[in-house]
Short mmCIF file of C-alpha atoms in Angstrom, two decimals:
data_model
loop_
_atom_site.label_atom_id
_atom_site.label_comp_id
_atom_site.label_asym_id
_atom_site.label_seq_id
_atom_site.Cartn_x
_atom_site.Cartn_y
_atom_site.Cartn_z
CA MET H 2 7.26 34.96 -44.45
CA PHE H 3 6.24 31.53 -45.42
CA PHE H 4 9.53 30.54 -43.18
CA ARG H 5 8.13 32.16 -40.36
CA LYS H 6 4.20 30.69 -40.58
CA LYS H 7 5.76 27.27 -40.87
CA ILE H 8 7.77 27.97 -37.34
CA GLN H 9 4.71 29.35 -36.01
CA ILE H 10 2.54 26.40 -37.15
CA SER H 11 5.29 24.22 -35.88
CA GLY H 12 5.17 26.04 -32.46
CA VAL H 13 1.59 25.33 -32.21
CA ILE H 14 2.07 21.56 -33.06
CA ARG H 15 5.18 21.54 -30.36
CA LEU H 16 2.62 23.06 -28.12
CA PHE H 17 -0.21 20.89 -28.80
CA PHE H 18 2.31 17.74 -28.23
CA ILE H 19 3.78 19.34 -25.07
CA LEU H 20 0.23 19.55 -23.98
CA ALA H 21 -1.07 16.31 -24.98
CA ILE H 22 2.06 14.55 -23.50
CA THR H 23 1.64 16.17 -20.25
CA PHE H 24 -2.21 15.34 -20.00
CA GLY H 25 -1.13 11.82 -20.93
CA ILE H 26 1.24 11.62 -17.74
CA VAL H 27 -1.30 13.22 -15.33
CA MET H 28 -3.83 10.99 -16.73
CA ASN H 29 -1.47 8.16 -16.34
CA ASN H 30 -0.78 9.11 -12.71
CA LEU H 31 -4.23 9.76 -12.01
CA ILE H 32 -5.53 6.05 -13.32
CA GLY H 33 -2.23 4.79 -11.73
CA ALA H 34 -3.31 6.14 -8.25
CA GLU H 35 -6.90 4.94 -8.74
CA LYS H 36 -5.07 1.21 -9.17
CA ASP H 37 -2.50 1.46 -6.72
CA VAL H 38 -2.76 3.98 -4.22
CA LEU H 39 -0.15 5.59 -2.59
CA TYR H 40 0.00 6.70 1.24
CA PRO H 41 1.03 10.24 0.89
CA LEU H 42 3.98 11.99 2.19
CA LEU H 43 2.73 14.21 5.28
CA SER H 44 3.41 17.44 6.51
CA PRO H 45 6.83 16.87 8.22
CA ASP H 46 5.59 19.66 10.61
CA SER H 47 3.31 17.57 12.37
CA GLN H 48 3.88 16.36 15.65
CA VAL H 49 4.57 12.18 15.89
CA GLU H 50 2.80 11.00 19.10
CA ASN H 51 2.45 7.09 18.12
CA ILE H 52 5.25 5.05 16.33
CA ILE H 53 4.40 1.80 14.80
CA PHE H 54 7.36 -0.35 14.02
CA LEU H 55 6.63 -3.43 11.97
CA ILE H 56 9.51 -6.14 11.17
CA GLY H 57 9.66 -8.94 8.96
CA ASP H 58 11.93 -11.24 10.07
CA GLY H 59 14.43 -12.20 7.32
CA MET H 60 12.35 -10.25 4.94
CA GLY H 61 14.45 -8.67 2.34
CA LEU H 62 13.83 -7.35 -1.03
CA SER H 63 13.37 -10.68 -2.73
CA GLN H 64 10.56 -11.83 -0.37
CA ILE H 65 8.59 -8.72 -0.91
CA ALA H 66 8.94 -8.76 -4.79
CA SER H 67 8.30 -12.28 -5.22
CA ALA H 68 4.94 -12.06 -2.81
CA ARG H 69 4.02 -8.92 -4.89
CA ILE H 70 4.49 -10.16 -8.49
CA PHE H 71 2.81 -13.69 -7.22
CA THR H 72 -0.07 -11.76 -5.86
CA TYR H 73 -0.66 -8.82 -8.37
CA GLY H 74 1.86 -9.29 -11.07
CA ALA H 75 4.81 -7.61 -11.68
CA GLU H 76 3.19 -4.13 -11.89
CA GLY H 77 1.48 -4.05 -8.81
CA ARG H 78 2.21 -3.44 -5.39
CA LEU H 79 2.07 -4.86 -1.89
CA ASN H 80 0.53 -2.39 1.02
CA ILE H 81 4.50 -2.20 2.31
CA GLU H 82 5.40 -0.81 -1.39
CA LYS H 83 3.01 2.06 -1.13
CA MET H 84 4.68 3.69 1.16
CA PRO H 85 6.15 7.00 0.24
CA VAL H 86 9.55 6.87 1.89
CA THR H 87 12.47 4.22 1.23
CA GLY H 88 15.82 3.61 2.70
CA PHE H 89 17.89 0.60 3.47
CA ILE H 90 19.75 -0.31 6.53
CA ASN H 91 23.12 -2.52 6.94
CA THR H 92 22.59 -5.55 9.76
CA HIS H 93 26.10 -6.67 10.71
CA SER H 94 25.98 -7.45 14.35
CA ASN H 95 29.08 -6.71 16.88
CA ASN H 96 30.79 -9.87 15.81
CA ASP H 97 29.91 -11.33 12.69
CA LEU H 98 28.97 -10.08 9.40
CA ILE H 99 25.97 -12.25 9.55
CA THR H 100 23.20 -11.11 12.17
CA GLU H 101 20.65 -13.35 14.00
CA SER H 102 17.38 -11.90 15.65
CA GLY H 103 18.85 -11.11 18.84
CA ALA H 104 21.55 -8.88 17.74
CA ALA H 105 19.69 -7.16 15.09
CA GLY H 106 16.59 -6.62 17.08
CA THR H 107 19.21 -5.23 19.89
CA ALA H 108 20.16 -2.53 17.43
CA LEU H 109 16.81 -1.85 16.31
CA ALA H 110 15.65 -1.44 19.80
CA THR H 111 18.40 0.38 21.49
CA GLY H 112 20.82 1.93 19.25
CA TYR H 113 23.56 -0.27 20.00
CA LYS H 114 25.25 -3.22 18.32
CA THR H 115 25.75 -6.50 20.20
CA ASN H 116 26.83 -10.12 19.61
CA ASN H 117 25.03 -12.77 18.13
CA GLY H 118 22.56 -14.61 20.64
CA MET H 119 22.24 -11.48 23.16
CA ILE H 120 19.07 -9.65 23.96
CA SER H 121 19.22 -5.96 24.80
CA VAL H 122 22.68 -6.18 26.58
CA SER H 123 25.93 -4.95 25.14
CA PRO H 124 28.80 -7.81 24.60
CA ASP H 125 29.95 -7.30 28.08
CA GLY H 126 26.79 -7.51 29.56
CA LYS H 127 25.51 -4.03 30.16
CA LYS H 128 22.11 -3.41 30.00
CA LEU H 129 20.74 -1.31 27.30
CA ARG H 130 17.90 0.78 27.64
CA THR H 131 15.28 -0.12 24.81
CA ILE H 132 13.01 2.53 22.74
CA LEU H 133 9.92 0.71 24.09
CA GLU H 134 11.30 1.44 27.86
CA ALA H 135 12.14 5.28 26.93
CA CYS H 136 8.62 5.27 25.33
CA ARG H 137 7.13 4.03 28.67
CA ASP H 138 8.89 6.76 30.68
CA ILE H 139 7.45 9.40 29.18
CA GLY H 140 4.23 8.26 29.39
CA MET H 141 3.57 6.34 26.41
CA SER H 142 1.57 2.97 25.88
CA SER H 143 3.46 -0.05 24.64
CA GLY H 144 2.90 -3.23 22.80
CA LEU H 145 4.48 -6.20 21.49
CA VAL H 146 2.67 -8.29 18.53
CA VAL H 147 3.84 -11.58 17.10
CA THR H 148 3.28 -14.76 15.37
CA CYS H 149 5.91 -16.42 17.34
CA ALA H 150 6.52 -16.86 21.05
CA ILE H 151 6.11 -13.33 22.71
CA THR H 152 9.85 -14.66 24.23
CA HIS H 153 11.34 -15.10 21.07
CA ALA H 154 14.04 -12.84 20.09
CA THR H 155 12.68 -10.18 18.18
CA PRO H 156 9.96 -9.10 20.85
CA ALA H 157 12.33 -10.24 23.72
CA VAL H 158 14.91 -7.27 22.49
CA PHE H 159 12.27 -4.51 23.15
CA ALA H 160 11.60 -5.66 26.95
CA SER H 161 14.17 -7.93 28.59
CA HIS H 162 17.67 -7.88 28.84
CA VAL H 163 19.46 -11.44 29.10
CA MET H 164 22.60 -12.72 27.67
CA SER H 165 20.90 -15.42 25.57
CA ARG H 166 17.93 -15.66 23.44
CA ASN H 167 17.66 -19.18 24.82
CA ASP H 168 16.76 -18.09 28.08
CA GLU H 169 13.34 -17.48 27.28
CA ALA H 170 11.84 -18.37 31.07
CA THR H 171 14.05 -15.06 32.67
CA ILE H 172 12.59 -13.17 29.06
CA ALA H 173 8.98 -14.10 29.95
CA SER H 174 9.18 -12.74 33.80
CA GLN H 175 10.86 -9.62 32.44
CA LEU H 176 7.97 -8.87 30.03
CA LEU H 177 5.78 -8.74 32.60
CA GLU H 178 7.92 -6.58 35.09
CA ASN H 179 8.28 -4.49 32.36
CA LYS H 180 4.75 -3.33 32.00
CA VAL H 181 4.16 -3.86 28.43
CA ASN H 182 0.59 -2.78 28.02
CA VAL H 183 -0.26 -5.28 25.17
CA MET H 184 1.65 -8.19 24.43
CA LEU H 185 -0.07 -10.60 21.91
CA GLY H 186 1.31 -13.71 20.39
CA GLY H 187 2.43 -17.31 21.51
CA GLY H 188 4.84 -18.97 24.37
CA ARG H 189 2.47 -20.03 26.93
CA MET H 190 4.66 -22.79 27.77
CA PHE H 191 7.35 -20.03 29.43
CA PHE H 192 4.70 -18.67 31.65
CA LEU H 193 3.33 -22.00 33.07
CA PRO H 194 5.07 -23.55 35.98
CA GLU H 195 7.19 -26.63 35.55
CA SER H 196 4.63 -29.24 36.85
CA GLU H 197 2.05 -27.97 34.34
CA PRO H 198 1.82 -30.04 31.10
CA GLY H 199 3.80 -28.58 28.59
CA SER H 200 5.58 -26.02 30.52
CA LYS H 201 9.30 -25.41 29.52
CA ARG H 202 9.80 -23.46 32.87
CA HIS H 203 12.58 -24.77 35.24
CA ASP H 204 10.74 -23.28 38.43
CA GLU H 205 7.10 -23.36 40.01
CA ARG H 206 6.21 -19.84 38.96
CA ASN H 207 2.65 -19.12 37.23
CA LEU H 208 3.37 -16.09 35.53
CA ILE H 209 -0.10 -16.28 34.21
CA ALA H 210 -1.39 -16.13 37.73
CA ASP H 211 1.45 -13.24 38.56
CA ALA H 212 0.17 -11.52 35.12
CA ARG H 213 -3.37 -11.14 36.66
CA LYS H 214 -2.23 -9.67 40.02
CA ASN H 215 -0.85 -7.34 38.42
CA GLY H 216 -3.99 -5.86 36.37
CA TYR H 217 -3.33 -7.90 33.10
CA LEU H 218 -6.53 -9.48 31.51
CA TYR H 219 -5.24 -12.73 30.02
CA ILE H 220 -6.56 -14.03 26.98
CA GLN H 221 -6.36 -17.17 24.80
CA THR H 222 -8.87 -17.15 22.04
CA LYS H 223 -9.85 -14.63 18.86
CA GLU H 224 -13.27 -14.01 20.42
CA GLU H 225 -11.73 -13.33 23.78
CA LEU H 226 -9.50 -10.76 21.89
CA GLU H 227 -12.36 -8.99 20.17
CA ASP H 228 -14.00 -8.46 23.55
CA SER H 229 -10.62 -7.60 25.56
CA ARG H 230 -10.74 -4.28 27.33
CA GLY H 231 -8.49 -2.28 29.43
CA ASN H 232 -4.51 -1.33 29.65
CA TYR H 233 -2.83 -4.48 30.20
CA ILE H 234 -3.54 -7.27 28.12
CA LEU H 235 -1.58 -10.53 27.92
CA GLY H 236 -2.98 -12.53 25.02
CA LEU H 237 -0.85 -16.37 24.58
CA PHE H 238 -2.89 -17.90 21.87
CA GLN H 239 -0.74 -21.22 21.82
CA LEU H 240 1.73 -22.99 23.91
CA GLY H 241 4.32 -22.40 21.58
CA HIS H 242 4.69 -20.39 18.62
CA LEU H 243 1.35 -19.56 16.46
CA THR H 244 0.44 -21.55 13.59
CA THR H 245 -0.70 -18.61 11.29
CA ILE H 246 -3.85 -20.62 10.79
CA PRO H 247 -7.74 -20.06 12.14
CA PRO H 248 -9.00 -20.08 14.38
CA GLU H 249 -6.09 -17.97 15.96
CA PRO H 250 -6.44 -14.08 15.62
CA ASN H 251 -4.10 -13.46 12.49
CA LEU H 252 -1.18 -11.15 12.64
CA ALA H 253 -3.49 -7.91 11.06
CA GLU H 254 -6.25 -8.59 13.72
CA MET H 255 -4.10 -8.64 16.61
CA THR H 256 -2.62 -5.45 15.16
CA ASP H 257 -5.92 -3.84 14.72
CA LYS H 258 -6.94 -4.73 18.30
CA ALA H 259 -3.57 -3.32 19.59
CA ILE H 260 -4.24 -0.01 18.07
CA GLU H 261 -7.48 -0.12 19.29
CA LEU H 262 -6.39 -0.72 22.74
CA LEU H 263 -3.04 1.59 22.62
CA SER H 264 -4.70 4.68 20.95
CA GLU H 265 -6.59 4.84 24.46
CA ASN H 266 -3.74 6.60 25.85
CA LYS H 267 -3.61 10.43 24.96
CA LYS H 268 0.09 10.60 25.54
CA GLY H 269 0.62 8.06 22.62
CA PHE H 270 1.96 4.56 22.23
CA PHE H 271 4.96 2.63 20.75
CA LEU H 272 3.74 -0.70 18.96
CA MET H 273 6.14 -2.99 17.57
CA VAL H 274 4.77 -5.67 15.12
CA GLU H 275 6.77 -8.71 14.09
CA GLY H 276 5.92 -11.20 10.77
CA SER H 277 7.99 -13.77 12.76
CA GLN H 278 7.60 -16.49 10.22
CA ILE H 279 8.96 -15.20 6.98
CA ASP H 280 12.29 -16.13 8.23
CA TRP H 281 11.32 -19.81 9.41
CA ALA H 282 9.80 -20.33 5.89
CA CYS H 283 13.21 -19.03 4.30
CA HIS H 284 15.11 -21.28 6.47
CA ASP H 285 13.29 -23.96 4.78
CA ASN H 286 13.83 -22.24 1.22
CA ASP H 287 10.01 -22.68 1.43
CA THR H 288 8.90 -20.19 -1.46
CA ASP H 289 5.08 -20.69 -0.88
CA ASN H 290 5.08 -20.19 2.76
CA THR H 291 7.93 -17.34 2.17
CA ILE H 292 5.24 -15.71 -0.04
CA ARG H 293 2.14 -16.55 2.38
CA GLN H 294 3.82 -14.97 5.63
CA THR H 295 5.10 -11.65 3.64
CA LEU H 296 1.24 -11.38 2.62
CA LEU H 297 0.27 -11.98 6.02
CA PHE H 298 2.72 -9.22 7.28
CA ASP H 299 1.61 -7.04 4.56
CA GLU H 300 -2.06 -6.76 5.78
CA ALA H 301 -0.72 -6.01 9.21
CA VAL H 302 1.31 -3.39 7.36
CA LYS H 303 -2.21 -2.12 5.77
CA VAL H 304 -4.22 -1.80 9.41
CA ALA H 305 -1.28 0.05 10.82
CA LEU H 306 -1.20 2.58 7.44
CA ASP H 307 -4.79 2.82 7.56
CA PHE H 308 -4.97 4.21 11.00
CA ALA H 309 -2.03 6.34 10.62
CA LEU H 310 -3.38 7.68 7.55
CA GLU H 311 -6.50 8.96 9.76
CA ASN H 312 -4.67 9.82 12.80
CA LYS H 313 -1.93 11.91 11.04
CA HIS H 314 0.32 11.90 14.25
CA THR H 315 1.30 8.21 13.72
CA LEU H 316 4.48 7.03 11.81
CA VAL H 317 4.96 3.88 10.55
CA LEU H 318 8.19 2.19 9.93
CA VAL H 319 8.33 -1.30 8.04
CA THR H 320 11.83 -3.02 7.88
CA ALA H 321 13.56 -6.44 8.56
CA ASP H 322 15.98 -7.49 11.25
CA HIS H 323 18.13 -9.35 8.45
CA GLU H 324 17.51 -11.09 5.09
CA CYS H 325 17.26 -14.95 5.28
CA GLY H 326 17.95 -17.58 2.50
CA GLY H 327 19.49 -15.41 -0.07
CA MET H 328 16.60 -15.37 -1.81
CA GLY H 329 16.54 -14.48 -5.69
CA ILE H 330 14.18 -14.12 -8.40
CA ASN H 331 15.59 -15.73 -11.36
CA GLY H 332 12.91 -15.51 -13.82
CA GLY H 333 9.25 -15.85 -14.51
CA SER H 334 5.82 -14.43 -16.08
CA LEU H 335 4.98 -10.87 -15.75
CA ASP H 336 1.90 -11.73 -14.09
CA GLY H 337 3.50 -14.23 -11.55
CA LYS H 338 2.03 -17.20 -12.74
CA GLU H 339 5.54 -18.19 -13.15
CA LEU H 340 8.41 -17.70 -10.66
CA ASN H 341 11.71 -18.99 -10.92
CA ILE H 342 12.99 -18.87 -7.00
CA GLY H 343 16.90 -19.62 -6.11
CA TRP H 344 18.25 -19.74 -2.46
CA THR H 345 21.81 -19.45 -1.85
CA THR H 346 21.87 -20.55 1.81
CA LYS H 347 19.85 -22.36 4.87
CA GLY H 348 20.95 -19.43 6.78
CA HIS H 349 20.71 -15.71 6.84
CA SER H 350 22.69 -13.42 4.14
CA GLY H 351 24.68 -10.21 4.84
CA VAL H 352 22.70 -7.83 2.29
CA PRO H 353 20.97 -4.56 3.32
CA VAL H 354 17.40 -4.83 4.25
CA PRO H 355 14.75 -2.32 2.90
CA VAL H 356 12.94 0.63 5.13
CA TYR H 357 9.65 1.76 4.38
CA ALA H 358 8.23 4.98 6.09
CA PHE H 359 4.99 6.76 6.50
CA GLY H 360 3.67 9.51 8.38
CA PRO H 361 5.37 12.83 10.01
CA GLN H 362 8.91 12.92 9.72
CA ALA H 363 9.30 9.79 7.67
CA GLU H 364 11.39 11.64 5.13
CA ARG H 365 14.10 11.06 7.95
CA PHE H 366 14.48 7.61 7.13
CA THR H 367 15.89 7.98 3.55
CA GLY H 368 19.42 6.67 2.48
CA LEU H 369 21.76 3.91 3.23
CA TYR H 370 22.47 3.79 7.00
CA ASP H 371 23.11 1.45 10.10
CA ASN H 372 20.34 -0.20 11.87
CA THR H 373 21.36 1.06 14.94
CA LYS H 374 20.39 4.56 13.86
CA ILE H 375 16.48 3.87 13.67
CA PRO H 376 15.79 3.90 17.27
CA ARG H 377 17.98 6.94 17.45
CA ILE H 378 15.57 8.70 15.15
CA PHE H 379 12.58 7.26 17.03
CA ALA H 380 13.72 9.10 20.17
CA GLU H 381 14.89 12.54 18.59
CA ILE H 382 11.54 12.72 16.67
CA LEU H 383 9.41 11.97 20.37
CA GLY H 384 11.82 14.61 22.22
CA ILE H 385 13.49 11.64 24.36
CA GLU H 386 16.71 12.51 26.09
CA SER H 387 19.75 10.31 27.00
CA PHE H 388 19.21 7.69 24.35
CA PRO H 389 20.58 5.38 23.53
CA LYS H 390 21.83 4.61 26.91
CA MET H 391 24.04 2.02 28.42
CA GLY H 392 23.06 1.02 32.31
CA GLU H 393 25.00 -1.29 34.51
CA MET G 3 23.20 -50.05 12.24
CA THR G 4 21.30 -48.27 9.59
CA ASP G 5 19.31 -45.88 11.82
CA ASP G 6 19.23 -42.10 11.37
CA TYR G 7 20.69 -39.60 13.29
CA ILE G 8 20.39 -35.87 13.97
CA LEU G 9 22.81 -32.87 14.27
CA ASN G 10 21.83 -29.25 14.82
CA VAL G 11 23.60 -26.55 13.56
CA ASP G 12 23.00 -22.78 14.20
CA ALA G 13 20.85 -21.55 11.36
CA THR G 14 21.77 -18.13 11.26
CA PHE G 15 24.87 -19.70 9.44
CA GLY G 16 23.27 -22.05 7.07
CA VAL G 17 24.68 -25.72 6.66
CA LYS G 18 27.67 -26.50 4.67
CA VAL G 19 25.61 -29.72 2.91
CA LYS G 20 22.31 -30.47 1.06
CA VAL G 21 20.20 -33.56 1.16
CA GLY G 22 21.46 -36.00 -0.47
CA ASP G 23 25.33 -35.44 0.17
CA ILE G 24 27.40 -37.74 1.25
CA VAL G 25 29.13 -36.88 4.82
CA LYS G 26 32.36 -38.22 5.77
CA LYS G 27 33.47 -38.44 8.87
CA GLY G 28 35.14 -35.26 9.95
CA MET G 29 33.42 -33.08 7.50
CA GLU G 30 32.22 -29.63 8.57
CA LEU G 31 28.38 -29.31 8.89
CA GLY G 32 27.99 -26.00 9.77
CA LYS G 33 28.34 -23.74 13.19
CA ILE G 34 27.21 -25.07 16.94
CA PRO G 35 24.61 -23.04 18.39
CA ASP G 36 25.58 -19.98 20.72
CA ASN G 37 28.96 -19.42 19.03
CA LYS G 38 30.17 -22.91 20.40
CA GLY G 39 32.59 -23.29 17.28
CA THR G 40 32.45 -25.58 14.35
CA LEU G 41 30.28 -28.86 14.22
CA LEU G 42 31.93 -31.54 12.51
CA SER G 43 30.21 -34.86 11.09
CA PRO G 44 31.11 -37.74 14.15
CA GLU G 45 30.16 -40.49 11.45
CA SER G 46 30.02 -41.02 7.72
CA GLY G 47 26.34 -41.20 6.06
CA VAL G 48 24.06 -39.83 3.95
CA VAL G 49 22.17 -36.29 4.38
CA SER G 50 18.56 -37.50 4.17
CA ASN G 51 16.76 -34.43 5.50
CA ILE G 52 17.30 -30.76 6.64
CA TYR G 53 14.87 -28.56 8.35
CA PHE G 54 14.41 -25.82 10.38
CA ASN G 55 13.65 -25.81 14.21
CA PRO G 56 11.96 -22.50 15.40
CA GLN G 57 12.11 -23.19 19.04
CA ASN G 58 15.91 -23.31 19.51
CA HIS G 59 16.63 -21.42 15.89
CA THR G 60 18.57 -24.43 14.72
CA LEU G 61 18.78 -26.54 11.24
CA GLU G 62 18.45 -30.11 11.89
CA ILE G 63 20.44 -32.41 9.48
CA LYS G 64 19.26 -36.00 9.73
CA ILE G 65 21.57 -38.05 8.41
CA LYS G 66 21.58 -42.03 7.70
CA ARG G 67 24.58 -43.83 8.41
CA GLY G 68 25.77 -47.32 8.55
CA LEU G 69 27.15 -47.32 4.53
CA GLN G 70 30.76 -47.48 4.29
CA TYR G 71 31.68 -44.32 2.23
#
């Protein structure tokens, strides 16, 4: 009897502890959720109408983690890290374990591998249809937003086809011919005729005048960006690359405006946003600027996520084309006041890079896979046929 | 001569030297842009700076020459 009572008591105590622990976990999660609000998994049944594809050039896990630890401490989270689905992609190019942005971007834009330095053409020069072009062909609007010249490798792979990433004058004309709705970044030097000061063209074509003739609104300042309206916007805020310092519009502001403009199309939109200069800071092994550029990129990610959270029909995908610098976190303090960063190279590295997804169908991006798979999944989700596709 | 000279290597693959290194003529420095092979130092000297040029995606290696190594 006594023994039985003892069991009953210990059962009650055990139940009490179980309830207490459960309550503690729930409360801890609630408090944690308040501190680090996570973007939730959305219903996979919702139809995807828009895709916002954000690429941190050269951004590996250490770039993200160091920005997080420095800014919020080890237990904080960047906006990128609040996305509910994660995966990894391999980044090698067709001809080298170490890729560069042309070949990596071609994989992300077309679903095919190519050789280093090439822009959305196969190694033997065949044109590769891009996911932006495929979206445009089904009536969606398109946009490219970057902090480099709009003719640089990553934006170029989505709407131009050349054998060398250095052929930026040809890339500029192809971007316009491709009728990308919104293009925001730098690179005016490739749109001005050779006789204009600062031009890098080798002909007298004035692509800004051509753009205006073809219905583009051309803008050069943050104020003009804020006031801009219309279906075709060309914003070139510097002769060369952006400085990422005011009075230029920053990446988040440009992303916000691009979404506002593109979301006017009821058939949806495809927008690529690049944090271009994370890579550059890593090439210089410059930790402070790497963190700064990653945080600027993270603010743009927040703009995309907040739009998608409200819209419910927007898939947001964040990844990198490759890692740069072989960056490592070798020590430091939990509050981020100290960080011991190591660099193994001034070039790119061959490690896989992370993928973060939010929105309907986000769960399709889990696991480890090849970078060519990303645009193929985009096409499947949007019901686009004959993608990937190799032309003449 | 004691002036500097600058060599460009493809930034994708990094550099084989660091600031302060003594470079001997014929030493491998990195890869020539556009997949054009390996860049060998044309002269001897000391690496005084290495910086990234985003316009052509190269690393520019500044070498101080004029000393015998």
